[in-house]
Tab-separated table of C-alpha atoms in Angstrom:
chain	number	residue	atom	x	y	z
O	1	UNK	CA	-14.400	73.881	128.108
O	2	UNK	CA	-18.622	73.654	127.869
O	3	UNK	CA	-20.915	74.781	125.302
O	4	UNK	CA	-24.242	75.504	126.527
O	5	UNK	CA	-26.986	74.992	123.902
O	6	UNK	CA	-28.360	79.060	123.988
O	7	UNK	CA	-31.634	79.350	121.653
O	8	UNK	CA	-31.582	83.020	120.637
O	9	UNK	CA	-33.488	85.476	117.959
O	10	UNK	CA	-31.133	86.176	115.428
O	11	UNK	CA	-34.227	87.565	113.483
O	12	UNK	CA	-32.627	90.860	111.634
O	13	UNK	CA	-28.741	90.568	114.175
O	14	UNK	CA	-26.193	91.624	112.088
O	15	UNK	CA	-23.886	89.130	110.918
O	16	UNK	CA	-20.435	89.149	108.833
O	17	UNK	CA	-19.236	86.518	106.619
O	18	UNK	CA	-16.052	86.403	105.482
O	19	UNK	CA	-15.435	83.759	102.681
O	20	UNK	CA	-17.150	83.130	99.339
O	21	UNK	CA	-16.515	79.147	98.905
O	22	UNK	CA	-18.199	76.036	99.897
O	23	UNK	CA	-18.121	76.743	104.069
O	24	UNK	CA	-19.396	79.452	104.376
O	25	UNK	CA	-22.213	78.917	102.076
O	26	UNK	CA	-22.653	75.948	104.503
O	27	UNK	CA	-22.749	78.625	107.178
O	28	UNK	CA	-25.189	80.661	105.187
O	29	UNK	CA	-27.578	77.967	104.956
O	30	UNK	CA	-27.868	77.032	108.121
O	31	UNK	CA	-29.061	81.099	109.725
O	32	UNK	CA	-30.682	81.907	106.578
O	33	UNK	CA	-34.088	80.460	107.504
O	34	UNK	CA	-33.652	82.257	111.286
O	35	UNK	CA	-33.274	85.824	109.380
O	36	UNK	CA	-30.476	87.593	110.367
O	37	UNK	CA	-29.326	90.725	108.295
O	38	UNK	CA	-25.663	89.258	106.393
O	39	UNK	CA	-23.022	91.072	104.875
O	40	UNK	CA	-20.896	88.417	103.285
O	41	UNK	CA	-17.178	89.625	101.929
O	42	UNK	CA	-14.838	87.921	99.437
O	43	UNK	CA	-12.582	88.100	97.383
O	44	UNK	CA	-14.238	85.311	95.165
O	45	UNK	CA	-17.912	84.627	94.997
O	46	UNK	CA	-18.161	80.580	94.263
O	47	UNK	CA	-20.739	80.165	91.112
O	48	UNK	CA	-22.916	77.895	93.291
O	49	UNK	CA	-22.781	80.744	96.396
O	50	UNK	CA	-24.285	83.602	93.811
O	51	UNK	CA	-26.616	80.510	92.679
O	52	UNK	CA	-27.887	80.596	95.917
O	53	UNK	CA	-28.924	83.975	97.122
O	54	UNK	CA	-30.085	84.677	94.060
O	55	UNK	CA	-32.607	82.406	94.563
O	56	UNK	CA	-36.249	83.006	94.645
O	57	UNK	CA	-36.624	81.391	97.972
O	58	UNK	CA	-33.704	83.472	99.270
O	59	UNK	CA	-34.057	86.790	97.256
O	60	UNK	CA	-36.185	88.318	99.529
O	61	UNK	CA	-33.938	88.015	102.840
O	62	UNK	CA	-31.418	90.657	104.028
O	63	UNK	CA	-28.233	89.556	102.524
O	64	UNK	CA	-25.922	91.996	101.376
O	65	UNK	CA	-22.302	90.447	99.335
O	66	UNK	CA	-18.978	93.069	99.422
O	67	UNK	CA	-16.751	91.293	96.464
O	68	UNK	CA	-13.391	92.293	98.028
O	69	UNK	CA	-10.808	91.224	100.249
O	70	UNK	CA	-11.784	91.866	104.875
O	71	UNK	CA	-11.039	94.780	106.217
O	72	UNK	CA	-11.107	95.129	110.134
O	73	UNK	CA	-13.706	97.528	110.303
O	74	UNK	CA	-15.966	94.770	108.400
O	75	UNK	CA	-16.904	93.619	112.279
O	76	UNK	CA	-17.426	97.057	112.918
O	77	UNK	CA	-21.477	96.975	114.287
O	78	UNK	CA	-21.975	93.431	113.906
O	79	UNK	CA	-23.968	90.871	116.365
O	80	UNK	CA	-21.748	88.124	115.778
O	81	UNK	CA	-19.196	87.102	113.387
O	82	UNK	CA	-18.129	83.716	111.013
O	83	UNK	CA	-14.646	83.605	109.439
O	84	UNK	CA	-14.687	81.251	106.542
O	85	UNK	CA	-11.909	82.559	104.167
O	86	UNK	CA	-10.079	80.004	102.410
O	87	UNK	CA	-6.623	81.434	104.173
O	88	UNK	CA	-6.182	79.820	107.538
O	89	UNK	CA	-4.335	82.952	109.137
O	90	UNK	CA	-6.887	85.865	107.204
O	91	UNK	CA	-9.281	83.395	109.822
O	92	UNK	CA	-7.424	83.635	113.113
O	93	UNK	CA	-7.024	87.698	112.661
O	94	UNK	CA	-10.373	87.775	112.351
O	95	UNK	CA	-10.917	85.785	115.555
O	96	UNK	CA	-8.420	87.825	117.043
O	97	UNK	CA	-10.152	90.947	116.340
O	98	UNK	CA	-13.738	90.062	116.888
O	99	UNK	CA	-12.424	88.338	120.743
O	100	UNK	CA	-11.078	92.088	121.635
O	101	UNK	CA	-13.622	93.381	120.277
O	102	UNK	CA	-15.675	91.497	122.131
O	103	UNK	CA	-18.242	90.160	119.228
O	104	UNK	CA	-18.606	86.397	118.946
O	105	UNK	CA	-16.678	84.645	116.446
O	106	UNK	CA	-17.026	81.282	115.221
O	107	UNK	CA	-13.951	80.399	113.309
O	108	UNK	CA	-13.843	77.831	110.529
O	109	UNK	CA	-11.967	74.239	111.877
O	110	UNK	CA	-10.553	76.319	114.478
O	111	UNK	CA	-11.998	75.474	118.198
O	112	UNK	CA	-9.279	77.327	120.037
O	113	UNK	CA	-9.870	80.535	118.212
O	114	UNK	CA	-13.931	80.625	118.391
O	115	UNK	CA	-15.827	81.817	121.021
O	116	UNK	CA	-19.143	80.164	119.494
O	117	UNK	CA	-19.196	77.132	117.619
O	118	UNK	CA	-21.568	75.397	114.868
O	119	UNK	CA	-24.228	72.953	115.788
O	120	UNK	CA	-25.270	70.280	113.610
O	121	UNK	CA	-28.885	71.290	113.115
O	122	UNK	CA	-32.242	69.386	112.721
O	123	UNK	CA	-34.901	72.341	111.729
O	124	UNK	CA	-38.805	71.289	111.018
O	125	UNK	CA	-41.051	74.368	111.236
O	126	UNK	CA	-40.679	75.666	114.819
O	127	UNK	CA	-38.922	72.797	115.887
O	128	UNK	CA	-35.349	73.293	116.483
O	129	UNK	CA	-32.680	71.144	117.370
O	130	UNK	CA	-29.071	71.459	118.130
O	131	UNK	CA	-26.132	68.444	118.009
O	132	UNK	CA	-22.930	69.257	119.375
O	133	UNK	CA	-19.768	67.243	120.084
O	134	UNK	CA	-18.273	70.674	121.390
O	135	UNK	CA	-15.980	70.124	118.274
O	136	UNK	CA	-14.817	67.066	119.036
O	137	UNK	CA	-16.557	64.762	116.431
O	138	UNK	CA	-18.565	66.911	113.704
O	139	UNK	CA	-19.235	63.665	111.721
O	140	UNK	CA	-20.780	62.439	115.401
O	141	UNK	CA	-22.916	65.509	115.439
O	142	UNK	CA	-24.037	65.012	111.771
O	143	UNK	CA	-24.550	61.573	112.091
O	144	UNK	CA	-26.467	61.735	114.970
O	145	UNK	CA	-28.514	64.635	113.188
O	146	UNK	CA	-29.180	62.477	110.663
O	147	UNK	CA	-31.080	60.053	112.672
O	148	UNK	CA	-32.922	62.215	114.744
O	149	UNK	CA	-34.459	63.662	111.279
O	150	UNK	CA	-35.559	60.737	110.228
O	151	UNK	CA	-37.411	60.003	113.191
O	152	UNK	CA	-39.115	63.438	112.637
O	153	UNK	CA	-42.848	63.014	111.045
O	154	UNK	CA	-42.714	64.164	107.465
O	155	UNK	CA	-45.819	66.686	108.211
O	156	UNK	CA	-44.036	68.302	111.584
O	157	UNK	CA	-43.992	72.072	110.349
O	158	UNK	CA	-47.937	71.770	109.732
O	159	UNK	CA	-48.345	69.904	113.222
O	160	UNK	CA	-46.206	72.429	115.090
O	161	UNK	CA	-48.469	75.186	113.171
O	162	UNK	CA	-51.670	73.761	113.925
O	163	UNK	CA	-50.576	72.753	117.507
O	164	UNK	CA	-49.615	76.641	118.256
O	165	UNK	CA	-52.946	77.950	116.689
O	166	UNK	CA	-55.124	75.571	119.469
O	167	UNK	CA	-53.422	77.085	122.142
O	168	UNK	CA	-55.692	79.986	122.451
O	169	UNK	CA	-58.479	78.310	121.055
O	170	UNK	CA	-58.134	75.465	124.060
O	171	UNK	CA	-58.682	78.472	127.043
O	172	UNK	CA	-61.215	80.036	125.582
O	173	UNK	CA	-63.090	76.637	125.267
O	174	UNK	CA	-61.769	74.497	128.469
O	175	UNK	CA	-61.941	76.424	131.836
O	176	UNK	CA	-60.411	73.973	133.775
O	177	UNK	CA	-56.813	73.849	133.495
O	178	UNK	CA	-55.773	69.777	134.109
O	179	UNK	CA	-58.263	69.374	131.398
O	180	UNK	CA	-57.190	72.089	129.284
O	181	UNK	CA	-53.240	70.566	129.228
O	182	UNK	CA	-54.716	67.048	128.861
O	183	UNK	CA	-56.834	68.629	126.032
O	184	UNK	CA	-53.066	70.101	124.424
O	185	UNK	CA	-51.057	66.863	125.350
O	186	UNK	CA	-53.516	64.140	123.873
O	187	UNK	CA	-54.078	66.346	120.815
O	188	UNK	CA	-49.836	66.998	120.731
O	189	UNK	CA	-49.335	62.961	120.705
O	190	UNK	CA	-51.600	62.110	118.831
O	191	UNK	CA	-50.521	64.436	115.884
O	192	UNK	CA	-47.091	63.083	116.233
O	193	UNK	CA	-48.425	59.481	116.049
O	194	UNK	CA	-50.431	60.139	112.915
O	195	UNK	CA	-48.650	62.111	111.124
O	196	UNK	CA	-51.254	64.550	110.510
O	197	UNK	CA	-54.147	67.384	112.167
O	198	UNK	CA	-57.445	67.396	112.622
O	199	UNK	CA	-59.944	69.188	110.689
O	200	UNK	CA	-61.719	71.985	112.083
O	201	UNK	CA	-64.495	69.822	112.488
O	202	UNK	CA	-63.412	67.353	114.696
O	203	UNK	CA	-60.723	70.172	116.303
O	204	UNK	CA	-64.208	71.650	117.828
O	205	UNK	CA	-65.529	68.389	118.859
O	206	UNK	CA	-62.262	67.468	121.083
O	207	UNK	CA	-62.501	70.836	122.351
O	208	UNK	CA	-66.208	70.272	123.166
O	209	UNK	CA	-65.393	66.830	124.738
O	210	UNK	CA	-62.743	68.052	127.007
O	211	UNK	CA	-64.740	71.354	128.258
O	212	UNK	CA	-67.482	69.051	129.069
O	213	UNK	CA	-67.587	67.679	132.761
O	214	UNK	CA	-68.914	64.091	131.727
O	215	UNK	CA	-65.611	63.367	129.906
O	216	UNK	CA	-63.703	60.481	131.017
O	217	UNK	CA	-60.504	61.358	129.133
O	218	UNK	CA	-58.809	58.247	130.131
O	219	UNK	CA	-62.201	56.022	128.391
O	220	UNK	CA	-61.312	57.142	124.849
O	221	UNK	CA	-60.048	54.125	122.751
O	222	UNK	CA	-56.369	54.632	121.374
O	223	UNK	CA	-55.337	52.917	118.333
O	224	UNK	CA	-53.351	49.767	117.070
O	225	UNK	CA	-50.100	49.909	114.962
O	226	UNK	CA	-48.993	46.130	113.714
O	227	UNK	CA	-45.400	47.149	112.666
O	228	UNK	CA	-43.120	44.397	111.179
O	229	UNK	CA	-39.702	44.281	113.044
O	230	UNK	CA	-37.929	42.714	110.263
O	231	UNK	CA	-35.909	39.946	110.251
O	232	UNK	CA	-32.418	38.805	111.841
O	233	UNK	CA	-30.619	42.402	112.963
O	234	UNK	CA	-32.105	45.178	114.845
O	235	UNK	CA	-31.311	47.806	112.015
O	236	UNK	CA	-34.009	46.349	109.377
O	237	UNK	CA	-36.223	47.721	110.414
O	238	UNK	CA	-37.672	50.655	108.885
O	239	UNK	CA	-37.629	54.280	109.727
O	240	UNK	CA	-41.377	54.267	110.313
O	241	UNK	CA	-41.576	51.364	112.567
O	242	UNK	CA	-38.723	52.669	114.859
O	243	UNK	CA	-40.603	55.820	115.282
O	244	UNK	CA	-43.806	53.993	116.340
O	245	UNK	CA	-41.745	52.120	118.745
O	246	UNK	CA	-40.029	55.177	120.443
O	247	UNK	CA	-43.668	56.657	120.975
O	248	UNK	CA	-45.808	53.620	121.706
O	249	UNK	CA	-47.624	53.285	125.345
O	250	UNK	CA	-47.817	49.790	125.043
O	251	UNK	CA	-45.979	47.574	123.351
O	252	UNK	CA	-46.767	43.615	122.370
O	253	UNK	CA	-43.854	41.848	120.987
O	254	UNK	CA	-43.100	38.416	119.970
O	255	UNK	CA	-39.616	36.262	120.119
O	256	UNK	CA	-38.410	36.525	116.728
O	257	UNK	CA	-37.193	40.050	117.292
O	258	UNK	CA	-34.053	41.836	117.637
O	259	UNK	CA	-34.217	42.757	121.774
O	260	UNK	CA	-32.222	45.616	121.121
O	261	UNK	CA	-35.349	47.351	119.151
O	262	UNK	CA	-36.934	47.455	122.671
O	263	UNK	CA	-34.579	49.827	123.700
O	264	UNK	CA	-35.425	52.089	122.116
O	265	UNK	CA	-38.825	52.151	123.451
O	266	UNK	CA	-39.436	55.369	126.765
O	267	UNK	CA	-39.510	54.675	130.070
O	268	UNK	CA	-42.654	55.202	129.791
O	269	UNK	CA	-43.729	52.653	127.933
O	270	UNK	CA	-45.341	48.979	128.802
O	271	UNK	CA	-43.979	45.793	127.728
O	272	UNK	CA	-45.922	42.701	127.379
O	273	UNK	CA	-43.861	39.780	125.683
O	274	UNK	CA	-46.236	37.336	123.996
O	275	UNK	CA	-43.973	35.081	122.089
O	276	UNK	CA	-44.643	31.900	120.168
O	277	UNK	CA	-42.315	29.504	119.511
O	278	UNK	CA	-42.011	26.069	119.184
O	279	UNK	CA	-45.376	24.794	120.769
O	280	UNK	CA	-44.384	26.755	124.127
O	281	UNK	CA	-47.210	29.545	123.504
O	282	UNK	CA	-46.798	32.439	126.928
O	283	UNK	CA	-50.092	33.145	125.412
O	284	UNK	CA	-52.547	31.878	123.126
O	285	UNK	CA	-53.875	34.285	119.886
O	286	UNK	CA	-57.217	35.116	121.502
O	287	UNK	CA	-55.817	36.282	124.500
O	288	UNK	CA	-52.758	38.023	122.519
O	289	UNK	CA	-57.070	39.586	120.157
O	290	UNK	CA	-58.401	40.380	123.375
O	291	UNK	CA	-54.945	41.787	125.561
O	292	UNK	CA	-54.209	43.973	122.036
O	293	UNK	CA	-58.218	45.430	122.228
O	294	UNK	CA	-57.759	45.983	126.323
O	295	UNK	CA	-54.619	47.751	125.786
O	296	UNK	CA	-55.911	49.807	123.380
O	297	UNK	CA	-59.369	50.858	125.564
O	298	UNK	CA	-56.746	52.465	128.009
O	299	UNK	CA	-56.042	54.775	125.844
O	300	UNK	CA	-52.402	55.878	123.925
O	301	UNK	CA	-50.422	54.301	120.922
O	302	UNK	CA	-50.377	49.990	121.048
O	303	UNK	CA	-47.601	48.277	119.071
O	304	UNK	CA	-47.756	45.675	117.676
O	305	UNK	CA	-43.966	44.369	117.370
O	306	UNK	CA	-43.797	41.178	115.155
O	307	UNK	CA	-40.574	39.433	113.495
O	308	UNK	CA	-40.754	39.755	109.770
O	309	UNK	CA	-44.141	41.080	109.020
O	310	UNK	CA	-47.038	41.145	110.343
O	311	UNK	CA	-48.749	39.986	107.204
O	312	UNK	CA	-46.726	37.019	105.957
O	313	UNK	CA	-47.621	33.510	108.163
O	314	UNK	CA	-47.961	36.883	110.976
O	315	UNK	CA	-51.593	36.318	112.316
O	316	UNK	CA	-51.729	39.792	111.368
O	317	UNK	CA	-54.535	40.022	109.925
O	318	UNK	CA	-56.384	38.195	112.386
O	319	UNK	CA	-55.452	40.606	114.976
O	320	UNK	CA	-56.689	43.608	112.580
O	321	UNK	CA	-59.757	42.216	112.135
O	322	UNK	CA	-60.548	41.279	115.755
O	323	UNK	CA	-59.529	45.023	116.595
O	324	UNK	CA	-61.859	46.476	113.505
O	325	UNK	CA	-64.663	44.746	115.093
O	326	UNK	CA	-63.918	46.163	118.035
O	327	UNK	CA	-64.182	49.519	116.278
O	328	UNK	CA	-60.384	50.165	117.328
O	329	UNK	CA	-58.250	52.065	115.307
O	330	UNK	CA	-55.631	49.774	113.474
O	331	UNK	CA	-52.893	50.677	111.312
O	332	UNK	CA	-49.966	48.485	109.295
O	333	UNK	CA	-46.385	49.233	109.069
O	334	UNK	CA	-44.725	46.449	106.596
O	335	UNK	CA	-41.435	45.019	107.756
O	336	UNK	CA	-38.666	42.944	105.703
O	337	UNK	CA	-39.522	39.290	104.840
O	338	UNK	CA	-37.308	35.942	106.321
O	339	UNK	CA	-38.984	34.612	103.042
O	340	UNK	CA	-36.442	36.764	100.839
O	341	UNK	CA	-34.226	38.498	103.148
O	342	UNK	CA	-32.656	35.825	105.225
O	343	UNK	CA	-31.932	33.555	101.886
O	344	UNK	CA	-30.144	36.499	100.212
O	345	UNK	CA	-28.259	37.296	103.157
O	346	UNK	CA	-26.534	34.172	102.537
O	347	UNK	CA	-26.106	35.015	99.009
O	348	UNK	CA	-28.984	32.849	97.812
O	349	UNK	CA	-31.398	35.438	95.772
O	350	UNK	CA	-34.986	33.757	95.779
O	351	UNK	CA	-34.903	35.104	91.721
O	352	UNK	CA	-32.247	35.633	88.860
O	353	UNK	CA	-32.345	35.980	85.570
O	354	UNK	CA	-32.725	32.873	83.350
O	355	UNK	CA	-32.754	30.403	86.785
O	356	UNK	CA	-35.862	31.517	87.973
O	357	UNK	CA	-38.816	33.970	87.452
O	358	UNK	CA	-40.752	33.636	90.100
O	359	UNK	CA	-40.953	32.490	93.752
O	360	UNK	CA	-43.785	30.530	95.711
O	361	UNK	CA	-44.001	30.958	99.665
O	362	UNK	CA	-45.041	27.854	101.826
O	363	UNK	CA	-45.988	27.871	105.575
O	364	UNK	CA	-44.169	24.209	106.904
O	365	UNK	CA	-46.651	24.021	109.399
O	366	UNK	CA	-49.576	24.548	110.825
O	367	UNK	CA	-51.269	25.976	114.174
O	368	UNK	CA	-50.885	22.259	115.639
O	369	UNK	CA	-47.364	22.010	114.490
O	370	UNK	CA	-47.465	19.625	111.900
O	371	UNK	CA	-47.146	20.226	107.870
O	372	UNK	CA	-49.761	21.391	106.628
O	373	UNK	CA	-52.595	18.230	105.004
O	374	UNK	CA	-53.543	20.940	101.971
O	375	UNK	CA	-50.354	22.163	101.047
O	376	UNK	CA	-50.623	20.265	97.385
O	377	UNK	CA	-47.199	18.692	96.438
O	378	UNK	CA	-47.793	17.223	93.226
O	379	UNK	CA	-48.557	21.566	92.018
O	380	UNK	CA	-45.432	22.642	93.573
O	381	UNK	CA	-43.264	19.479	91.983
O	382	UNK	CA	-44.320	21.298	88.546
O	383	UNK	CA	-43.179	24.527	89.434
O	384	UNK	CA	-39.997	25.976	87.684
O	385	UNK	CA	-39.618	28.730	90.369
O	386	UNK	CA	-38.049	28.914	93.635
O	387	UNK	CA	-39.990	27.010	96.796
O	388	UNK	CA	-39.490	29.008	99.916
O	389	UNK	CA	-40.499	27.263	103.320
O	390	UNK	CA	-40.578	29.006	106.591
O	391	UNK	CA	-41.320	27.632	109.766
O	392	UNK	CA	-40.589	24.248	108.686
O	393	UNK	CA	-37.393	22.952	109.951
O	394	UNK	CA	-38.902	20.240	111.456
O	395	UNK	CA	-40.403	19.186	109.081
O	396	UNK	CA	-37.632	19.500	106.335
O	397	UNK	CA	-37.510	15.646	105.963
O	398	UNK	CA	-40.747	15.300	105.303
O	399	UNK	CA	-41.480	18.208	102.599
O	400	UNK	CA	-38.169	16.410	100.805
O	401	UNK	CA	-39.800	13.069	101.107
O	402	UNK	CA	-42.899	14.712	99.571
O	403	UNK	CA	-41.655	16.884	97.236
O	404	UNK	CA	-39.788	13.815	95.373
O	405	UNK	CA	-42.312	11.581	95.654
O	406	UNK	CA	-44.521	14.348	94.111
O	407	UNK	CA	-41.812	14.100	90.962
O	408	UNK	CA	-39.176	16.723	91.729
O	409	UNK	CA	-35.381	15.347	91.020
O	410	UNK	CA	-33.362	13.957	94.163
O	411	UNK	CA	-30.583	16.175	93.244
O	412	UNK	CA	-32.979	19.430	93.172
O	413	UNK	CA	-30.373	21.757	94.619
O	414	UNK	CA	-31.795	22.763	98.875
O	415	UNK	CA	-30.168	25.455	101.207
O	416	UNK	CA	-31.304	25.452	105.065
O	417	UNK	CA	-30.604	29.355	106.451
O	418	UNK	CA	-30.995	30.529	109.972
O	419	UNK	CA	-30.463	34.088	110.049
O	420	UNK	CA	-28.644	35.747	113.682
O	421	UNK	CA	-29.475	39.328	115.213
O	422	UNK	CA	-25.761	40.450	114.363
O	423	UNK	CA	-26.889	40.068	110.175
O	424	UNK	CA	-24.153	36.686	109.678
O	425	UNK	CA	-26.547	33.549	109.207
O	426	UNK	CA	-25.578	29.941	109.264
O	427	UNK	CA	-26.250	27.864	106.322
O	428	UNK	CA	-26.137	24.287	105.053
O	429	UNK	CA	-26.459	23.179	101.359
O	430	UNK	CA	-27.406	19.899	99.758
O	431	UNK	CA	-30.094	17.904	98.017
O	432	UNK	CA	-33.644	17.042	98.342
O	433	UNK	CA	-31.987	13.042	99.060
O	434	UNK	CA	-29.370	14.237	102.204
O	435	UNK	CA	-30.913	18.011	102.755
O	436	UNK	CA	-32.546	16.965	106.272
O	437	UNK	CA	-29.140	14.414	106.970
O	438	UNK	CA	-26.883	17.424	106.835
O	439	UNK	CA	-28.925	19.902	108.684
O	440	UNK	CA	-29.310	17.307	111.550
O	441	UNK	CA	-25.449	16.807	111.272
O	442	UNK	CA	-24.623	20.645	111.433
O	443	UNK	CA	-27.343	21.148	114.303
O	444	UNK	CA	-28.641	24.003	112.389
O	445	UNK	CA	-31.080	26.167	114.666
O	446	UNK	CA	-34.580	27.551	113.924
O	447	UNK	CA	-36.312	29.236	112.984
O	448	UNK	CA	-35.088	29.084	109.241
O	449	UNK	CA	-35.633	29.175	105.707
O	450	UNK	CA	-35.433	26.212	103.082
O	451	UNK	CA	-35.095	27.189	99.732
O	452	UNK	CA	-35.319	25.147	96.722
O	453	UNK	CA	-34.378	25.367	93.515
O	454	UNK	CA	-31.608	26.119	91.266
O	455	UNK	CA	-30.940	29.380	92.632
O	456	UNK	CA	-29.108	27.642	95.510
O	457	UNK	CA	-26.500	26.950	93.270
O	458	UNK	CA	-25.629	30.183	92.640
O	459	UNK	CA	-22.280	31.290	95.087
O	460	UNK	CA	-21.611	34.666	95.390
C-alpha cells in the first residue's frame, strides 16, 4: 500500500481520540498546533494527560473530554478518528466502525486496521514536514525527523512570517516579474543562511534596489563562512557546520576532511579542491585567498571547509583578514580540533587531575616544512603539562632530540596518534628516547598528533 502525503487544513475539523493514556496524548500533542476540534473519550485519563490539557498554552483550543467508555455513537459527525485505547480489541472495533461509516481512522500500532497513518512531524511556524515509512519502522521515521529538525534554523518561524509579509510588498514595489522572483528567492536564501531577518530599513533598501532597472543582481557580494570539519569521522562536524555545507553555493575544501561530507552539498553547489599536504599544494595560500574573494563576488554562500578547526594552525585568520579587507562578509563556525580529539580517541586525555593540569599546542613545522626556529624548547622542557605537537611527524626525531637537549628526561612518555575517518586510531607509544624509531617501524601515517607527557601512560 502507498500513502500519499496530503497536507490538509484540519482547523475546526471534528476529531475523536479514544483513549487517555500516553499514546493518545502523543497523538493529541501532534494535532493541537493545527487547531482541530477534539473530543476525547476514555474511561481513565492519565495525570499527565490532564496536566497537558489544563496548560495555559492549550486551554484556548477546542478540546472536550468525556471520562467514560467509548460508545459507537461517538464517531457520529466526526471528520477523522484516532483509536488509542489500551485495549486492542476496542481499537479494532473502532477501526471497523469507522471504515463502515467511511470515516478516516488511525488505529495505533495497526497499519492494517488504519485508513491513514501518522507521520513523524517537524513543525516550525508555517514549515511542516511529514516523514513516513508506510508503517514499516516508526523508529526510522523518528530518526530522520530528528536529523531534519537539527538542520532547520532556530528562527525559522520568524523567517517564514517575515518572508510571507514580503510578498505583497514586493508585488507593489517591483513591477518586473523576474526581478520580483529574484528578490524573493535571494531574500529567502539569505535569511536561511544567516538565521535572521532584515530590519525595516534594510528591507526597504533591498526592495528599492531590485525595483531599479540599474541593479545588476549578479554583482552583489555573497558571504563566506569558514567551517571547521572536525577531525576524523564525518559525524564530528557541528550541526551548524553541516547546515552551512547544505546551503553552500560554492564549497572550497582541503585534504584533511572526511570526503563523505561533500555528499551533503546540493547538486547546484560548485566543489573546489584546494588541498595542501606534505609540500604538495594544488594552490598557494594567496591563490586560495583570491579564490574566496572572487567566488564571494559572484554572489551566494561560499563555504571554506577546513579540517579540524580553522583557527588552530589552519590559516583561518589569514583568509578572514583578506575577506574583511575586501569588504566581504565572513563568518566562522568552529570545529573539533585534532589536538584534543585525536589523543582522546586513542584513550589519552590531554589533561587529568594530579597528572597534568595544563596542555600546550605547538606546530610541528613552518610554512617551509621545517621545524620552526622560534620554538623555545628550553621553555617547553620545563613545563609540567602535556605537550601536543601538530603536523610534526616528519620532524619527530628532531622534536624528541631538542626536548632531551633542553633537559626533558629521556624516559618521558610519548605517543604518536593517527586518526582515521572511520573513528579508529593508529597509536604508537614510547619515550623520548625511542619514539622516533618506534613510529618509523610501525609506519604510522601522516597526519599524526604527537603527545608528550605523563598522560600517555593513562590506559583506558
